[in-house]
Amino acid sequence: MKNSALLLVDLQNDFCTGGALAVKESDTVIDTANRLIDYFQRHQRPIIASKDWHPADHLSFAKNSGTVVGEIGQLNGRPQVWWPVHCVQNSHGADFHPLLRDDLISHIIYKGQNRLIDSYSAFFDNDHEYQTGLHTLLQSMQIEHLTILGIATDYCVKFTVLDALQLGYQVSVVMDGCRGVNIQPDDSQLAFNQMQQHGAVLVDSVTVLKSDK
Ligand code: VGL
Ligand code: ZN
């Protein structure tokens, strides 16, 4: 546990049941997140959460780009999936899920504020130009290992994990704490494979909770 932190990716209403971009079984994710939050709290380790935090005029929203939800186009010279309006700053959809133990979250990282570029990773915008401050925060706390879970497996979790590995962190991905959008049915499985190939360790929450060191 020493030098370890918990990173919860985008556990917001819009990605949960009833939300604009809901994944399946989000209740399970919140449940798993709460058990890990309790564990990291008991071990006095940092609990960090990211929030997708878009201005209402964000150009990843199909409505603002005159495009069709789920199709792929180009934004600022890079491939972009067009999304429904989601996680608009200060809206209910951008709030944490009501059952999440967010009172125990020690730091919140905001991403996706620039309307011209999407930001799947909690570390960088998709062009890797702008940093969110997460890396600086982790460095200031001498964090070397991250336990990561959240939504969506095939977007924000995947790119957060790949950036973390590239920055030199050891990463455990809690599989039962992740769910994906799955535009293609096996997108989440492919994302898990890709994270593992790049050096992430895929774990089950039960294993994490049992390892009492
Ligand atoms: C996400 C699509 C658009 C995510 C965010 O949190 O995975 N996906 N914005
Ligand atoms: Zn988004």
mmCIF file of C-alpha atoms and ligand atoms in Angstrom:
data_model
loop_
_atom_site.group_PDB
_atom_site.id
_atom_site.type_symbol
_atom_site.label_atom_id
_atom_site.label_comp_id
_atom_site.label_asym_id
_atom_site.label_seq_id
_atom_site.Cartn_x
_atom_site.Cartn_y
_atom_site.Cartn_z
ATOM 1 C CA MET A 1 0.000 0.000 0.000
ATOM 2 C CA LYS A 2 2.913 2.341 0.554
ATOM 3 C CA ASN A 3 3.275 4.846 -2.309
ATOM 4 C CA SER A 4 -0.066 3.706 -3.689
ATOM 5 C CA ALA A 5 -3.192 5.684 -4.584
ATOM 6 C CA LEU A 6 -6.700 4.866 -5.770
ATOM 7 C CA LEU A 7 -7.820 6.532 -9.002
ATOM 8 C CA LEU A 8 -11.546 6.541 -9.796
ATOM 9 C CA VAL A 9 -12.323 7.471 -13.388
ATOM 10 C CA ASP A 10 -15.501 9.435 -14.237
ATOM 11 C CA LEU A 11 -18.024 7.907 -11.796
ATOM 12 C CA GLN A 12 -20.591 10.490 -12.870
ATOM 13 C CA ASN A 13 -24.365 10.341 -13.383
ATOM 14 C CA ASP A 14 -24.205 10.675 -17.157
ATOM 15 C CA PHE A 15 -22.198 7.447 -17.427
ATOM 16 C CA CYS A 16 -24.556 5.554 -15.090
ATOM 17 C CA THR A 17 -28.060 4.117 -15.459
ATOM 18 C CA GLY A 18 -30.428 6.867 -16.610
ATOM 19 C CA GLY A 19 -27.594 9.108 -17.816
ATOM 20 C CA ALA A 20 -26.885 10.491 -21.292
ATOM 21 C CA LEU A 21 -24.065 8.034 -22.012
ATOM 22 C CA ALA A 22 -24.909 5.204 -19.616
ATOM 23 C CA VAL A 23 -22.880 2.000 -19.534
ATOM 24 C CA LYS A 24 -24.413 -1.297 -18.426
ATOM 25 C CA GLU A 25 -24.109 -2.414 -14.787
ATOM 26 C CA SER A 26 -22.917 0.929 -13.487
ATOM 27 C CA ASP A 27 -24.390 0.034 -10.060
ATOM 28 C CA THR A 28 -21.805 -2.745 -9.743
ATOM 29 C CA VAL A 29 -19.051 -0.262 -10.521
ATOM 30 C CA ILE A 30 -20.212 2.139 -7.788
ATOM 31 C CA ASP A 31 -20.442 -0.735 -5.326
ATOM 32 C CA THR A 32 -16.916 -1.914 -6.106
ATOM 33 C CA ALA A 33 -15.627 1.663 -5.968
ATOM 34 C CA ASN A 34 -17.113 2.149 -2.491
ATOM 35 C CA ARG A 35 -15.462 -1.008 -1.157
ATOM 36 C CA LEU A 36 -12.082 0.130 -2.472
ATOM 37 C CA ILE A 37 -12.618 3.664 -1.202
ATOM 38 C CA ASP A 38 -13.190 2.221 2.268
ATOM 39 C CA TYR A 39 -10.038 0.109 1.974
ATOM 40 C CA PHE A 40 -7.798 2.965 0.804
ATOM 41 C CA GLN A 41 -9.284 5.222 3.473
ATOM 42 C CA ARG A 42 -8.469 2.669 6.194
ATOM 43 C CA HIS A 43 -4.898 2.489 4.889
ATOM 44 C CA GLN A 44 -4.703 6.297 4.808
ATOM 45 C CA ARG A 45 -3.877 6.373 1.113
ATOM 46 C CA PRO A 46 -4.959 9.112 -1.339
ATOM 47 C CA ILE A 47 -8.300 8.619 -3.114
ATOM 48 C CA ILE A 48 -8.358 10.591 -6.345
ATOM 49 C CA ALA A 49 -11.282 10.941 -8.750
ATOM 50 C CA SER A 50 -11.447 12.358 -12.254
ATOM 51 C CA LYS A 51 -14.446 14.197 -13.656
ATOM 52 C CA ASP A 52 -15.322 14.629 -17.298
ATOM 53 C CA TRP A 53 -16.104 18.356 -17.240
ATOM 54 C CA HIS A 54 -17.237 19.779 -20.560
ATOM 55 C CA PRO A 55 -18.453 23.270 -21.449
ATOM 56 C CA ALA A 56 -21.945 23.130 -23.043
ATOM 57 C CA ASP A 57 -20.446 24.070 -26.424
ATOM 58 C CA HIS A 58 -17.926 21.211 -26.481
ATOM 59 C CA LEU A 59 -17.315 20.041 -30.034
ATOM 60 C CA SER A 60 -17.207 16.325 -29.161
ATOM 61 C CA PHE A 61 -21.004 16.614 -28.786
ATOM 62 C CA ALA A 62 -22.671 15.547 -32.054
ATOM 63 C CA LYS A 63 -25.216 18.333 -31.622
ATOM 64 C CA ASN A 64 -22.480 20.998 -31.641
ATOM 65 C CA SER A 65 -20.668 19.556 -34.635
ATOM 66 C CA GLY A 66 -23.724 18.827 -36.776
ATOM 67 C CA THR A 67 -22.882 15.130 -36.730
ATOM 68 C CA VAL A 68 -24.446 11.814 -35.657
ATOM 69 C CA VAL A 69 -23.965 10.205 -32.233
ATOM 70 C CA GLY A 70 -21.770 7.106 -32.367
ATOM 71 C CA GLU A 71 -20.248 7.904 -35.738
ATOM 72 C CA ILE A 72 -16.595 8.810 -36.170
ATOM 73 C CA GLY A 73 -15.364 12.063 -37.680
ATOM 74 C CA GLN A 74 -12.493 14.457 -37.150
ATOM 75 C CA LEU A 75 -11.962 17.066 -34.482
ATOM 76 C CA ASN A 76 -8.919 19.300 -34.644
ATOM 77 C CA GLY A 77 -7.231 16.913 -37.086
ATOM 78 C CA ARG A 78 -7.743 13.728 -35.084
ATOM 79 C CA PRO A 79 -10.335 10.933 -35.191
ATOM 80 C CA GLN A 80 -13.281 11.687 -32.924
ATOM 81 C CA VAL A 81 -16.302 9.646 -31.849
ATOM 82 C CA TRP A 82 -19.343 11.946 -31.674
ATOM 83 C CA TRP A 83 -21.045 11.783 -28.303
ATOM 84 C CA PRO A 84 -24.395 12.805 -26.898
ATOM 85 C CA VAL A 85 -24.277 15.883 -24.674
ATOM 86 C CA HIS A 86 -22.799 14.641 -21.378
ATOM 87 C CA CYS A 87 -21.027 15.821 -18.224
ATOM 88 C CA VAL A 88 -21.688 19.504 -18.797
ATOM 89 C CA GLN A 89 -19.951 21.553 -16.096
ATOM 90 C CA ASN A 90 -22.096 21.991 -12.963
ATOM 91 C CA SER A 91 -24.980 19.922 -14.364
ATOM 92 C CA HIS A 92 -26.593 16.955 -12.588
ATOM 93 C CA GLY A 93 -25.072 14.648 -15.212
ATOM 94 C CA ALA A 94 -21.595 15.758 -14.190
ATOM 95 C CA ASP A 95 -22.200 15.062 -10.489
ATOM 96 C CA PHE A 96 -20.789 11.936 -8.910
ATOM 97 C CA HIS A 97 -23.247 9.034 -8.649
ATOM 98 C CA PRO A 98 -25.406 9.699 -5.547
ATOM 99 C CA LEU A 99 -24.303 6.456 -3.843
ATOM 100 C CA LEU A 100 -20.577 7.050 -4.345
ATOM 101 C CA ARG A 101 -18.730 7.765 -1.072
ATOM 102 C CA ASP A 102 -17.409 11.011 -2.519
ATOM 103 C CA ASP A 103 -16.936 12.486 0.969
ATOM 104 C CA LEU A 104 -13.802 10.321 1.182
ATOM 105 C CA ILE A 105 -12.310 11.525 -2.101
ATOM 106 C CA SER A 106 -9.193 13.552 -1.352
ATOM 107 C CA HIS A 107 -8.558 15.109 -4.788
ATOM 108 C CA ILE A 108 -10.655 15.758 -7.907
ATOM 109 C CA ILE A 109 -9.087 16.121 -11.362
ATOM 110 C CA TYR A 110 -11.134 17.871 -14.080
ATOM 111 C CA LYS A 111 -10.698 17.154 -17.784
ATOM 112 C CA GLY A 112 -12.310 17.969 -21.114
ATOM 113 C CA GLN A 113 -12.777 21.707 -20.553
ATOM 114 C CA ASN A 114 -11.297 22.759 -23.924
ATOM 115 C CA ARG A 115 -14.172 22.700 -26.449
ATOM 116 C CA LEU A 116 -11.783 22.028 -29.343
ATOM 117 C CA ILE A 117 -10.316 18.768 -28.064
ATOM 118 C CA ASP A 118 -11.554 15.731 -26.172
ATOM 119 C CA SER A 119 -9.771 14.392 -23.114
ATOM 120 C CA TYR A 120 -10.232 10.725 -22.368
ATOM 121 C CA SER A 121 -7.167 10.407 -20.171
ATOM 122 C CA ALA A 122 -7.143 11.890 -16.674
ATOM 123 C CA PHE A 123 -3.532 12.966 -17.354
ATOM 124 C CA PHE A 124 -3.608 14.733 -20.742
ATOM 125 C CA ASP A 125 -5.939 16.046 -23.446
ATOM 126 C CA ASN A 126 -6.097 13.686 -26.447
ATOM 127 C CA ASP A 127 -3.336 15.645 -28.237
ATOM 128 C CA HIS A 128 -1.025 15.168 -25.197
ATOM 129 C CA GLU A 129 -0.373 18.944 -25.144
ATOM 130 C CA TYR A 130 -2.287 19.993 -22.064
ATOM 131 C CA GLN A 131 -1.724 18.282 -18.694
ATOM 132 C CA THR A 132 -4.531 18.114 -16.136
ATOM 133 C CA GLY A 133 -2.294 18.330 -13.087
ATOM 134 C CA LEU A 134 -2.714 14.683 -12.091
ATOM 135 C CA HIS A 135 0.918 13.765 -12.759
ATOM 136 C CA THR A 136 2.168 16.762 -10.757
ATOM 137 C CA LEU A 137 -0.172 15.843 -7.908
ATOM 138 C CA LEU A 138 1.002 12.220 -7.840
ATOM 139 C CA GLN A 139 4.639 13.305 -7.941
ATOM 140 C CA SER A 140 4.087 15.673 -5.038
ATOM 141 C CA MET A 141 2.793 12.715 -3.000
ATOM 142 C CA GLN A 142 5.532 10.300 -4.179
ATOM 143 C CA ILE A 143 2.933 7.934 -5.656
ATOM 144 C CA GLU A 144 4.457 5.059 -7.629
ATOM 145 C CA HIS A 145 1.517 2.664 -7.914
ATOM 146 C CA LEU A 146 -2.050 3.318 -9.028
ATOM 147 C CA THR A 147 -5.121 1.149 -8.536
ATOM 148 C CA ILE A 148 -7.509 2.282 -11.276
ATOM 149 C CA LEU A 149 -11.183 1.597 -11.932
ATOM 150 C CA GLY A 150 -14.116 3.406 -13.484
ATOM 151 C CA ILE A 151 -16.040 4.239 -16.604
ATOM 152 C CA ALA A 152 -15.648 3.810 -19.479
ATOM 153 C CA THR A 153 -13.277 0.847 -19.862
ATOM 154 C CA ASP A 154 -12.868 1.425 -23.614
ATOM 155 C CA TYR A 155 -12.307 5.214 -23.407
ATOM 156 C CA CYS A 156 -11.341 7.098 -20.287
ATOM 157 C CA VAL A 157 -10.097 4.137 -18.246
ATOM 158 C CA LYS A 158 -8.028 2.790 -21.140
ATOM 159 C CA PHE A 159 -6.347 6.071 -22.018
ATOM 160 C CA THR A 160 -5.749 6.944 -18.365
ATOM 161 C CA VAL A 161 -4.076 3.583 -17.799
ATOM 162 C CA LEU A 162 -1.928 3.820 -20.950
ATOM 163 C CA ASP A 163 -0.741 7.315 -20.003
ATOM 164 C CA ALA A 164 -0.020 6.215 -16.427
ATOM 165 C CA LEU A 165 2.144 3.357 -17.709
ATOM 166 C CA GLN A 166 3.945 5.645 -20.137
ATOM 167 C CA LEU A 167 4.647 8.065 -17.282
ATOM 168 C CA GLY A 168 6.260 5.206 -15.350
ATOM 169 C CA TYR A 169 3.588 4.289 -12.806
ATOM 170 C CA GLN A 170 2.849 0.699 -11.874
ATOM 171 C CA VAL A 171 -0.830 0.130 -12.580
ATOM 172 C CA SER A 172 -3.407 -2.361 -11.331
ATOM 173 C CA VAL A 173 -6.737 -2.235 -13.164
ATOM 174 C CA VAL A 174 -9.720 -3.488 -11.167
ATOM 175 C CA MET A 175 -11.702 -5.326 -13.826
ATOM 176 C CA ASP A 176 -14.940 -5.707 -11.853
ATOM 177 C CA GLY A 177 -14.822 -1.963 -11.169
ATOM 178 C CA CYS A 178 -14.875 -1.070 -14.869
ATOM 179 C CA ARG A 179 -17.601 -1.052 -17.506
ATOM 180 C CA GLY A 180 -17.406 0.104 -21.127
ATOM 181 C CA VAL A 181 -19.492 1.828 -23.785
ATOM 182 C CA ASN A 182 -18.936 -1.082 -26.221
ATOM 183 C CA ILE A 183 -19.917 0.549 -29.497
ATOM 184 C CA GLN A 184 -18.489 -2.720 -30.811
ATOM 185 C CA PRO A 185 -19.421 -5.575 -28.451
ATOM 186 C CA ASP A 186 -15.834 -6.581 -27.624
ATOM 187 C CA ASP A 187 -14.384 -3.075 -27.185
ATOM 188 C CA SER A 188 -13.958 -3.487 -23.417
ATOM 189 C CA GLN A 189 -12.243 -6.856 -23.754
ATOM 190 C CA LEU A 190 -9.881 -5.407 -26.362
ATOM 191 C CA ALA A 191 -9.187 -2.461 -24.057
ATOM 192 C CA PHE A 192 -8.309 -4.784 -21.151
ATOM 193 C CA ASN A 193 -5.987 -6.754 -23.469
ATOM 194 C CA GLN A 194 -4.296 -3.572 -24.647
ATOM 195 C CA MET A 195 -3.791 -2.285 -21.097
ATOM 196 C CA GLN A 196 -2.302 -5.639 -20.088
ATOM 197 C CA GLN A 197 0.008 -5.715 -23.114
ATOM 198 C CA HIS A 198 1.351 -2.321 -22.100
ATOM 199 C CA GLY A 199 2.149 -3.551 -18.592
ATOM 200 C CA ALA A 200 -1.002 -3.094 -16.501
ATOM 201 C CA VAL A 201 -1.869 -5.870 -14.041
ATOM 202 C CA LEU A 202 -5.521 -6.889 -14.298
ATOM 203 C CA VAL A 203 -6.967 -7.643 -10.858
ATOM 204 C CA ASP A 204 -10.247 -8.423 -9.125
ATOM 205 C CA SER A 205 -11.434 -6.157 -6.278
ATOM 206 C CA VAL A 206 -11.675 -9.164 -3.925
ATOM 207 C CA THR A 207 -7.949 -9.806 -4.369
ATOM 208 C CA VAL A 208 -7.106 -6.174 -3.637
ATOM 209 C CA LEU A 209 -9.284 -6.143 -0.500
ATOM 210 C CA LYS A 210 -7.670 -9.332 0.782
ATOM 211 C CA SER A 211 -4.073 -8.174 0.315
ATOM 212 C CA ASP A 212 -3.664 -6.561 3.702
ATOM 213 C CA LYS A 213 -0.297 -4.904 3.652
HETATM 214 C C1 VGL B 1 -15.900 9.205 -21.736
HETATM 215 C C2 VGL B 1 -16.801 9.306 -23.826
HETATM 216 C C3 VGL B 1 -16.824 10.672 -23.782
HETATM 217 C C4 VGL B 1 -15.415 8.355 -20.615
HETATM 218 C C5 VGL B 1 -15.904 10.572 -21.665
HETATM 219 O O1 VGL B 1 -15.461 8.788 -19.443
HETATM 220 O O2 VGL B 1 -14.970 7.210 -20.886
HETATM 221 N N1 VGL B 1 -16.342 8.570 -22.822
HETATM 222 N N2 VGL B 1 -16.374 11.291 -22.692
HETATM 223 ZN ZN ZN B 2 -16.657 13.365 -22.454
#
